[in-house]
Coordinates of C-alpha atoms in Angstrom, one line a residue:
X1 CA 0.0 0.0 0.0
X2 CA 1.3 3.7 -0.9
X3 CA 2.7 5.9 1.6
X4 CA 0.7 9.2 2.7
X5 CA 4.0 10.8 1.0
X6 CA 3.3 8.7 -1.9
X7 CA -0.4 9.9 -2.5
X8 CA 0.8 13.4 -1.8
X9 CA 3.2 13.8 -4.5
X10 CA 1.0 11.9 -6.7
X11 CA -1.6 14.0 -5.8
X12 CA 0.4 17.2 -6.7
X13 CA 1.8 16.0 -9.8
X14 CA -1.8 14.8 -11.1
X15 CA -2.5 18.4 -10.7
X16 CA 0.1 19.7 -12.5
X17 CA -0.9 17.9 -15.5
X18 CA -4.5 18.4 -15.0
X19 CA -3.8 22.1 -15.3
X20 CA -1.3 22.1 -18.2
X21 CA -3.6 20.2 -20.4
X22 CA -6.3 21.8 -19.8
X23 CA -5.4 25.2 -19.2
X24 CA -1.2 26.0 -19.8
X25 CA -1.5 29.4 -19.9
X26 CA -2.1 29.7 -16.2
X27 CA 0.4 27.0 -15.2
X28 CA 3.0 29.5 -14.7
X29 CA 0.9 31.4 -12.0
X30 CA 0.8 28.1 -9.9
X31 CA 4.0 26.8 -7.7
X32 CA 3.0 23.3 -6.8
X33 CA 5.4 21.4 -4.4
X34 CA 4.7 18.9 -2.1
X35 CA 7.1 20.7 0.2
X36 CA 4.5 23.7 0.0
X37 CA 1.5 22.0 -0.2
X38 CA -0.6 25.1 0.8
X39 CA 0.1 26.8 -1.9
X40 CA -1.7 23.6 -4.4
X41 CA -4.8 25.3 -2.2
X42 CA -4.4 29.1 -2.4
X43 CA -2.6 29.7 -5.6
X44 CA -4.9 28.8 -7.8
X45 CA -8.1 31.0 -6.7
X46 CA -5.6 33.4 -6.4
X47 CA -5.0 33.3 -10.2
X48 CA -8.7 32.9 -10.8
X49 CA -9.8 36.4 -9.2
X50 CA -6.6 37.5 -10.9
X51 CA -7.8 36.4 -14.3
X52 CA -11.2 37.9 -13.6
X53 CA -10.2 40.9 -12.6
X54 CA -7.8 42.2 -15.2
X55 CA -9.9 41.5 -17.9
X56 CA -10.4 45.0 -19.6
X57 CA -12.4 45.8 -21.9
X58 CA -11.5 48.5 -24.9
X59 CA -13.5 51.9 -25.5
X60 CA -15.0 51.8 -28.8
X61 CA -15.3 54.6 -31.3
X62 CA -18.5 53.4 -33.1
X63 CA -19.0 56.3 -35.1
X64 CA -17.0 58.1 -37.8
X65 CA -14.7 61.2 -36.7
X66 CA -12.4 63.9 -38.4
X67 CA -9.6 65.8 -36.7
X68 CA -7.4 68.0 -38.0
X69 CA -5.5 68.6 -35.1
X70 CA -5.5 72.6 -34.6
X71 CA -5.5 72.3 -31.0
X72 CA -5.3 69.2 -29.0
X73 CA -7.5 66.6 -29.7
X74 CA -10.4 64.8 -27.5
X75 CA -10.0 61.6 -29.5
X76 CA -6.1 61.3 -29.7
X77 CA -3.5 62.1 -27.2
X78 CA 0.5 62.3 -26.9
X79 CA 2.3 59.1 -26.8
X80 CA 5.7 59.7 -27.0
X81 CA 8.0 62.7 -27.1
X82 CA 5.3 65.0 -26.1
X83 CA 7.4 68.4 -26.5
X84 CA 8.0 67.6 -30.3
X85 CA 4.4 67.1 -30.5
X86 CA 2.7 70.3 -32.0
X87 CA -0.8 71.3 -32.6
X88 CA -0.9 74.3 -35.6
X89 CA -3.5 76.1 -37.4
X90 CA -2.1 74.3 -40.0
X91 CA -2.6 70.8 -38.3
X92 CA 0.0 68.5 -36.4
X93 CA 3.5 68.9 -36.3
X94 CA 6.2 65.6 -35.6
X95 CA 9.0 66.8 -35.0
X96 CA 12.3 64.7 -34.9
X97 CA 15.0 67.3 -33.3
X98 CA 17.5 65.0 -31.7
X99 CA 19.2 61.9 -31.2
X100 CA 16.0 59.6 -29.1
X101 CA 13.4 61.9 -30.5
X102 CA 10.3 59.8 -31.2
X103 CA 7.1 62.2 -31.4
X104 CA 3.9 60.0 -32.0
X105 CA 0.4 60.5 -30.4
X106 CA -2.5 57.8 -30.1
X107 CA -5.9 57.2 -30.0
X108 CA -7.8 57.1 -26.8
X109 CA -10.3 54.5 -28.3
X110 CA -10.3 51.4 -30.7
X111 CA -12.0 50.6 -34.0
X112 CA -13.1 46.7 -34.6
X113 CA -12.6 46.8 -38.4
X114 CA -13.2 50.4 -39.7
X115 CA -11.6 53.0 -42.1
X116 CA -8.2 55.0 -41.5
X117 CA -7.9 58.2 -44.2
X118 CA -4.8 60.4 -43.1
X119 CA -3.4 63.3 -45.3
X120 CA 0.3 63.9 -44.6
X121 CA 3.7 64.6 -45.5
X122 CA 6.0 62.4 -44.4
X123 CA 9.0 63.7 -42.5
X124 CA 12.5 63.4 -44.9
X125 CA 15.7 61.9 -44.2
X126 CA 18.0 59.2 -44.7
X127 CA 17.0 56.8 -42.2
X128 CA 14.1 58.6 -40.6
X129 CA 10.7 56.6 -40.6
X130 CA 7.4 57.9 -40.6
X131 CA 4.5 55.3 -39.3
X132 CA 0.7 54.9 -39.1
X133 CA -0.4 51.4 -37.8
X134 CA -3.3 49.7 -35.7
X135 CA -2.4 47.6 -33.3
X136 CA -4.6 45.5 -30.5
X137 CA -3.7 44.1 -27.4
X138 CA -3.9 40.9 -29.1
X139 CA -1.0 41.8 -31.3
X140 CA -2.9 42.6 -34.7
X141 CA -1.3 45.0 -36.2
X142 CA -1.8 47.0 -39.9
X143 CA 0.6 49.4 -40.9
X144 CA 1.7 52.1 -43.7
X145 CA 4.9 53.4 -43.4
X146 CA 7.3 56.1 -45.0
X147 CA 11.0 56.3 -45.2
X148 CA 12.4 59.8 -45.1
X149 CA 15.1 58.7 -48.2
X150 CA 12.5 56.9 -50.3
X151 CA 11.3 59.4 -52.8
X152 CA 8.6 57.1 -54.8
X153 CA 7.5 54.7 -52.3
X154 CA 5.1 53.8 -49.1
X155 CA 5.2 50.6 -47.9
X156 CA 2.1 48.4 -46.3
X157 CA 2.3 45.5 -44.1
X158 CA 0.4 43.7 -41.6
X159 CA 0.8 41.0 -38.9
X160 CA -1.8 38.6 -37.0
X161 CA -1.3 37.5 -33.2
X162 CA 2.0 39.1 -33.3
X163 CA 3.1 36.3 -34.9
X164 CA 6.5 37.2 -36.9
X165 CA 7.9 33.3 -37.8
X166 CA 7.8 34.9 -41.5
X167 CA 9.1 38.3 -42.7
X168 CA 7.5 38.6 -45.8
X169 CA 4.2 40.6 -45.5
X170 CA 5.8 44.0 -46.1
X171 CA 4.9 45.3 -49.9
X172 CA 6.0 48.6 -51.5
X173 CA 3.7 51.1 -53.8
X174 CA 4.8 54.1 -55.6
X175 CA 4.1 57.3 -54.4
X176 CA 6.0 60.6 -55.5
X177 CA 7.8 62.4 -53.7
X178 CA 6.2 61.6 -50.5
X179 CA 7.8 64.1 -48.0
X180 CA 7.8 66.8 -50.5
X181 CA 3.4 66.6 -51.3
X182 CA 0.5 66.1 -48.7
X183 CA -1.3 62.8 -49.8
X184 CA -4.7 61.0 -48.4
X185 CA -3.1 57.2 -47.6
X186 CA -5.8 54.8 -46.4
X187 CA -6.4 51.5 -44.6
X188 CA -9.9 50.1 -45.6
X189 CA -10.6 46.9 -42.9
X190 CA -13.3 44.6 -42.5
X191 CA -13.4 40.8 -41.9
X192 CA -13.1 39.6 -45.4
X193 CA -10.2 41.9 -46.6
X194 CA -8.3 44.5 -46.1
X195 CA -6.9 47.1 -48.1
X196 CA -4.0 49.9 -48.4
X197 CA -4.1 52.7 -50.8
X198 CA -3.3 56.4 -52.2
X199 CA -5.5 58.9 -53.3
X200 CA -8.4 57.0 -53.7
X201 CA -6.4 54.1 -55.8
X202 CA -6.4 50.6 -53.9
X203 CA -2.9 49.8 -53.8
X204 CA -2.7 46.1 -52.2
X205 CA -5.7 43.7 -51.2
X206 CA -5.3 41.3 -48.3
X207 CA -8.1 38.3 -48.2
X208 CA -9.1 36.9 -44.7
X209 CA -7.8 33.7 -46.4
X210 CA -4.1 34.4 -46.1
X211 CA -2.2 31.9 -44.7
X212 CA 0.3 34.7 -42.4
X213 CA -2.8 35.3 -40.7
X214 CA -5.1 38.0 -40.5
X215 CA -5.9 40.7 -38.2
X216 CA -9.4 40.9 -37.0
X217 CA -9.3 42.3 -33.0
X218 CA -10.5 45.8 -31.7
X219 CA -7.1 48.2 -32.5
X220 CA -5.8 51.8 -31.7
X221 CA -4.5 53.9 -34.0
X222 CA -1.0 55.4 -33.9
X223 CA 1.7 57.9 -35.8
X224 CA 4.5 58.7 -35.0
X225 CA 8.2 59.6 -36.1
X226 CA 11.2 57.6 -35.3
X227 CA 14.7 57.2 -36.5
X228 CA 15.4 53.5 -37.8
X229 CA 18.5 54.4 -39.3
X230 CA 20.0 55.0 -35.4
X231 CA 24.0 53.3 -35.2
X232 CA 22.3 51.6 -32.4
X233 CA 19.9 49.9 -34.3
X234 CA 21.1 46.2 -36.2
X235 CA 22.6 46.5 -39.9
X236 CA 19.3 44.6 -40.9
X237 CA 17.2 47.9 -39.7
X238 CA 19.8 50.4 -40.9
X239 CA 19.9 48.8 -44.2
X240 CA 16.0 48.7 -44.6
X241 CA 15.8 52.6 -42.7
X242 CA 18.0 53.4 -46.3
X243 CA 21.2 54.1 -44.5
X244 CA 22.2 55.6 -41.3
X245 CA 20.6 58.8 -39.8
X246 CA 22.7 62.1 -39.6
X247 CA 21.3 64.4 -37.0
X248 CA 23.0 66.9 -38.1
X249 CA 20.0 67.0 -40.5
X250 CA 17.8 67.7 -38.0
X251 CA 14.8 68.5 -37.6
X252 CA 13.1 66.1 -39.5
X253 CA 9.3 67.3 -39.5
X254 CA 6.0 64.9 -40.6
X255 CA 3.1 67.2 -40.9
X256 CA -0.7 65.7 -41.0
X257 CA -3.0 68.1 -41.7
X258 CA -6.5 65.6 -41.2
X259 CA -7.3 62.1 -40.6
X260 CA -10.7 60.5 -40.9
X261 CA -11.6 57.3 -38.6
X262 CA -14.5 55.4 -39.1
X263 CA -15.5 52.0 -36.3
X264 CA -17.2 49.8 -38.5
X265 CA -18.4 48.4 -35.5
X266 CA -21.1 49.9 -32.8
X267 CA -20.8 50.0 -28.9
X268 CA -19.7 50.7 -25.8
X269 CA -16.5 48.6 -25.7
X270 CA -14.9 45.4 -27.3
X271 CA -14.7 42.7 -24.8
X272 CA -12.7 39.4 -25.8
X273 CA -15.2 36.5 -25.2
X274 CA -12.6 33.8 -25.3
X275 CA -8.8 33.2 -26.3
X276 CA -9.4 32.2 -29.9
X277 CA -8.6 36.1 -31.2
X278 CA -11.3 35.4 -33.6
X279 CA -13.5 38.2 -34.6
X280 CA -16.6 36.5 -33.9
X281 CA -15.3 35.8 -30.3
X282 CA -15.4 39.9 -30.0
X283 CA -18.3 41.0 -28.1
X284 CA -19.9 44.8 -28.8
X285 CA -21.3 45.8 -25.5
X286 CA -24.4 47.5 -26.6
X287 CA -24.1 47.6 -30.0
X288 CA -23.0 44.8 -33.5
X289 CA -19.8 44.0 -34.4
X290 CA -19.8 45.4 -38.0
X291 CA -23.4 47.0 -37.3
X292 CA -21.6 50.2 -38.8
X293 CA -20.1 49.6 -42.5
X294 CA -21.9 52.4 -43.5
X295 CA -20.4 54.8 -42.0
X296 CA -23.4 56.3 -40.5
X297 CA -23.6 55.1 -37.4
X298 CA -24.1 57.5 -34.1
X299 CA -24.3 60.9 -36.2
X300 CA -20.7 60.8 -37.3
X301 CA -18.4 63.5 -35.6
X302 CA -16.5 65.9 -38.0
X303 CA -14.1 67.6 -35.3
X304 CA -11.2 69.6 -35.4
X305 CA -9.3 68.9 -32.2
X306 CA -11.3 72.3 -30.9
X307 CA -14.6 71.0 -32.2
X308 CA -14.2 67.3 -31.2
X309 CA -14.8 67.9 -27.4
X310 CA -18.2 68.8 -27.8
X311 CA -19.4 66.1 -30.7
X312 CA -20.2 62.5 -30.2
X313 CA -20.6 62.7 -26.5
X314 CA -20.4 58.1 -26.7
X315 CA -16.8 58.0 -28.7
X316 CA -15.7 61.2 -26.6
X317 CA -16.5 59.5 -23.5
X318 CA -14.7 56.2 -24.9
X319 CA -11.4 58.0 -25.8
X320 CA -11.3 59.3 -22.1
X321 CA -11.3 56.1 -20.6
X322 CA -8.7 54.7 -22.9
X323 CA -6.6 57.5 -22.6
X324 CA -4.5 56.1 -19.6
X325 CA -4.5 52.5 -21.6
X326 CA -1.1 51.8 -24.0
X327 CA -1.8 48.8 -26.0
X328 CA 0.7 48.6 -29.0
X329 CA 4.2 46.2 -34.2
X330 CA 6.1 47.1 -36.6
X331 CA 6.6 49.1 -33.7
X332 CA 5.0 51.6 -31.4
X333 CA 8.1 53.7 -30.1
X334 CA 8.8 53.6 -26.1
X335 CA 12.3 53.4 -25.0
X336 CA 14.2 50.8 -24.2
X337 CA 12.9 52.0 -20.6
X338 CA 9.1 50.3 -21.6
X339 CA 10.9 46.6 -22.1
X340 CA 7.1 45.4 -22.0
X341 CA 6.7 42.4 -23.9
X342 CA 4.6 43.4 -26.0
X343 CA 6.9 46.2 -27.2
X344 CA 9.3 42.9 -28.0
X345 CA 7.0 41.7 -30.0
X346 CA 6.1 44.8 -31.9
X347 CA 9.4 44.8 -32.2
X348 CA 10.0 42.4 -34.6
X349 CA 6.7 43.4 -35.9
X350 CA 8.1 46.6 -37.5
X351 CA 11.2 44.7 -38.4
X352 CA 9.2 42.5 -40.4
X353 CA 8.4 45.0 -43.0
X354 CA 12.1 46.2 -43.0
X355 CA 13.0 42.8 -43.3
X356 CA 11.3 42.4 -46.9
X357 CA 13.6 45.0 -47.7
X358 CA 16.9 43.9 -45.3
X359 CA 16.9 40.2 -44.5
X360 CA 17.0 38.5 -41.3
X361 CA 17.1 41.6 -39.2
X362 CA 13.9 42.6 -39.0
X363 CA 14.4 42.6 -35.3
X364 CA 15.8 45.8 -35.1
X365 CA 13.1 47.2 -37.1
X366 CA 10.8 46.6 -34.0
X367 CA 11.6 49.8 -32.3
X368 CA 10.1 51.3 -35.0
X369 CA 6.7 52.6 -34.3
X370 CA 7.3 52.4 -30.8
X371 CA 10.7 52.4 -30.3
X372 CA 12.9 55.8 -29.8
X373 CA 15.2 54.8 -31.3
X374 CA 16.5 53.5 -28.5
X375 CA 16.7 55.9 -25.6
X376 CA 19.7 57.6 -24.0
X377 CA 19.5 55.6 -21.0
X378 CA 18.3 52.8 -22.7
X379 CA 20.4 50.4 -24.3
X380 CA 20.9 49.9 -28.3
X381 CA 20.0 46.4 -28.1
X382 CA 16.5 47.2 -26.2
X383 CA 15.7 49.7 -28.3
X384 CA 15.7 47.1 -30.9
X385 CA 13.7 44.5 -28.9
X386 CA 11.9 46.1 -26.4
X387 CA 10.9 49.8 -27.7
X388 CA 7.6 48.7 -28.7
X389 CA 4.9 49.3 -26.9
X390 CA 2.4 47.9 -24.0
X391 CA 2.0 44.3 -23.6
X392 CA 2.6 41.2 -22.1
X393 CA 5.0 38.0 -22.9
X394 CA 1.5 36.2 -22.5
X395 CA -0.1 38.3 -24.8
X396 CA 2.5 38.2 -27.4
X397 CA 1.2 34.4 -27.0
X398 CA 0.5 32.5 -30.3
X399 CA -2.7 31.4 -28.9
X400 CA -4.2 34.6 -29.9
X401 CA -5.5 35.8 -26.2
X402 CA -4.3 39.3 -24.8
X403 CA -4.3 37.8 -22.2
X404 CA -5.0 34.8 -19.7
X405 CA -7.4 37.2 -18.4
X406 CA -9.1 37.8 -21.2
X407 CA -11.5 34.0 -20.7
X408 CA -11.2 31.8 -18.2
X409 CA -14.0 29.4 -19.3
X410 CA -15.4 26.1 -17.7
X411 CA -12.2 23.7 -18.4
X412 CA -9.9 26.2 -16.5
X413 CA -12.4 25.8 -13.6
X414 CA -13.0 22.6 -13.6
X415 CA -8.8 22.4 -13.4
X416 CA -8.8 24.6 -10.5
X417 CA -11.8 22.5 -9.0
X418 CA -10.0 19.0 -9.1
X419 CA -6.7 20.7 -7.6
X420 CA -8.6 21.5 -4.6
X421 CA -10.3 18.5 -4.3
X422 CA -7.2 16.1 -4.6
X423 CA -4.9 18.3 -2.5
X424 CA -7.4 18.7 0.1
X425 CA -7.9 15.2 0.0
X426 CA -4.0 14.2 0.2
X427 CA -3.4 16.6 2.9
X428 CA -6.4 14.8 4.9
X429 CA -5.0 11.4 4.5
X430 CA -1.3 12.8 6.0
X431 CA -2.6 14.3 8.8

């Protein structure tokens, strides 16, 4: 006949396999031990209320809105390099004046599928890269990006679950002259395809079909400057940045003079309603997922940062509350000081696209939209893997969850359930 000490570590070890088959990604938040037995009791409601009660959900635009920036705006707020961030009468301002530099704002809400229309000219310089991308806290991310030395092209690419086992999404169109002329560039989203494009021209088609993946989760919108042609950055970046920067060139100025967002979706908020990161899994508290392709949803707001406070009281409201949130490819720029995973993996998001261009090092391109660079304190090497922006390790996961928080579901507690029962049992037996 077993030992009690027998039945105990069985006990704990049928656990531990209970709860990495059915549920791994909260394995990591339980220590199981037969020395500690306790803790096969305590841990695992801990990570229960834990996984309940960081579940956020993420302010939703659901209507249409136009901002052209003369003041600051209700719907979009500084995200980094705030002091190179201006607001004129002739719209915004990025400015790129020094070495770390990396003016970019952000939107305080997300779109679930929708419609991006900027008009801008794209700061110049060899090595200086101007980005607009969406990006959720699942790691979907769609991007158009400039490069200050590149006088007849834009580039487009995309990523899915921030998945970046492939570096060949990243696609080039001509444009002319792209830092020297204002242009309308858009992103057109919904869940069948997606689309990139100048001046009213499609300019690249992506099916829902693709086998890279494709993005479908509630995003934010972000733009920004940064300088990918840094000495700190890889030879894979520099290469695909055009060459090194010289800031002796400086300032290195984007100006957008309007951009038009439109939530194809209705709502509150976008709440995750399992880990699948599949857009039929995306709950519109209410309002419809896609219950706005028209456009017309909520009278649309035309606002001019001055104007904006005052229309669509829902998306205003939304945008406050997301203000304080950072969720984050190709790149979103934070300094190597932000070393949040999730900046990692946008990261080598960003570096994807370069990597069409450069080869393997795509890595370094990650700072990119997020990155500064890499920051004076921070070091060259984390600029180029940890600049990007908000996120976790776990939601960087390929199991397309932002997070363990995001759905527990009945298998997880049912996991939880039989650890209490069998530890509680083993511990009766040995005492």
């Amino acid at each position: 006949m077993p030992s009690c000490l027998d039945l105990n570590i069985v006990a704990v070890f049928s656990c531990k396999l209970i709860i990495i088959c059915t549920y791994p990604s909260i394995y990591h938040h339980i220590i199981l031990s037969y020395q500690m037995r306790w803790l096969s009791l305590v841990v695992p409601f801990i990570s229960l209320a834990s996984a309940i009660t960081t579940s956020s959900a993420d302010p939703a635009l659901a209507t249409s809105i136009s901002e052209e920036f003369t003041t600051n705006s209700s719907y979009f707020e500084n995200y980094r390099s705030s002091d190179r961030v201006s607001y004129t009468s002739d719209g915004l301002e990025l400015t790129l004046a020094k070495r770390y530099d990396n003016p970019s704002i952000v939107s305080k809400f997300y779109v679930m599928f929708g419609r991006v229309e900027v008009t801008i000219k794209v700061a110049p310089g060899t090595g200086i890269a101007t980005t607009l991308y969406l990006q959720s806290d699942d790691l979907d991310e769609i991007d158009l990006e400039w490069l200050g030395g590149d006088t007849t092209q834009f580039q487009s690419n995309y990523f899915s679950k921030g998945n970046t086992t492939t570096y060949d999404r990243g696609e080039y169109h001509t444009v002319n002259e792209p830092s020297d002329n204002f242009y309308t560039y858009f992103i057109d989203w919904t869940e069948e395809r997606l689309e990139w494009g100048v001046s009213g021209s499609v300019s690249r088609t992506l099916l829902n079909t693709s086998s890279e993946g494709y993005p479908q989760t509630p995003s934010k919108v972000y733009i920004g400057v940064w300088a990918a042609g840094d000495s700190s950055n890889t030879a894979g970046t520099i290469e695909w940045a055009g060459g090194e920067t010289d800031y002796s060139d400086a300032p290195f100025v984007a100006y957008i003079s309007k951009i038009k967002v439109t939530d194809y979706s209705t709502g509150t908020e976008y709440k995750y309603g399992d880990s699948t990161g599949d857009w039929e899994s995306i709950e519109a508290v209410d309002g419809t997922v896609l219950g706005n392709l028209d456009g017309t949803s909520s009278a649309s707001a035309t606002s001019s940062s001055s104007s904006s406070s005052s229309s669509s009281s829902s998306s205003s409201s939304s945008s406050s509350s997301s203000s304080s949130s950072s969720s984050g490819s190709s790149s979103s720029s934070s300094g190597s000081s932000q070393t949040s995973s999730k900046s990692s993996s946008k990261t080598s998001t960003k570096s994807s696209s370069s990597t069409n261009a450069s080869g393997t090092t795509l890595t370094s391109q990650t700072s990119s939209k997020t990155s500064d660079s890499s920051s004076s304190s921070e070091s060259s090497s984390t600029s180029a893997t940890s600049n990007s922006t908000e996120s976790s390790a776990s939601e960087a996961s390929s199991n397309g969850s932002p997070a363990v928080s995001t759905s527990f579901g009945f298998s997880g507690i049912a996991a939880l359930l039989t650890c209490f029962i069998l530890s509680t049992s083993t511990l009766l037996v040995v005492n």
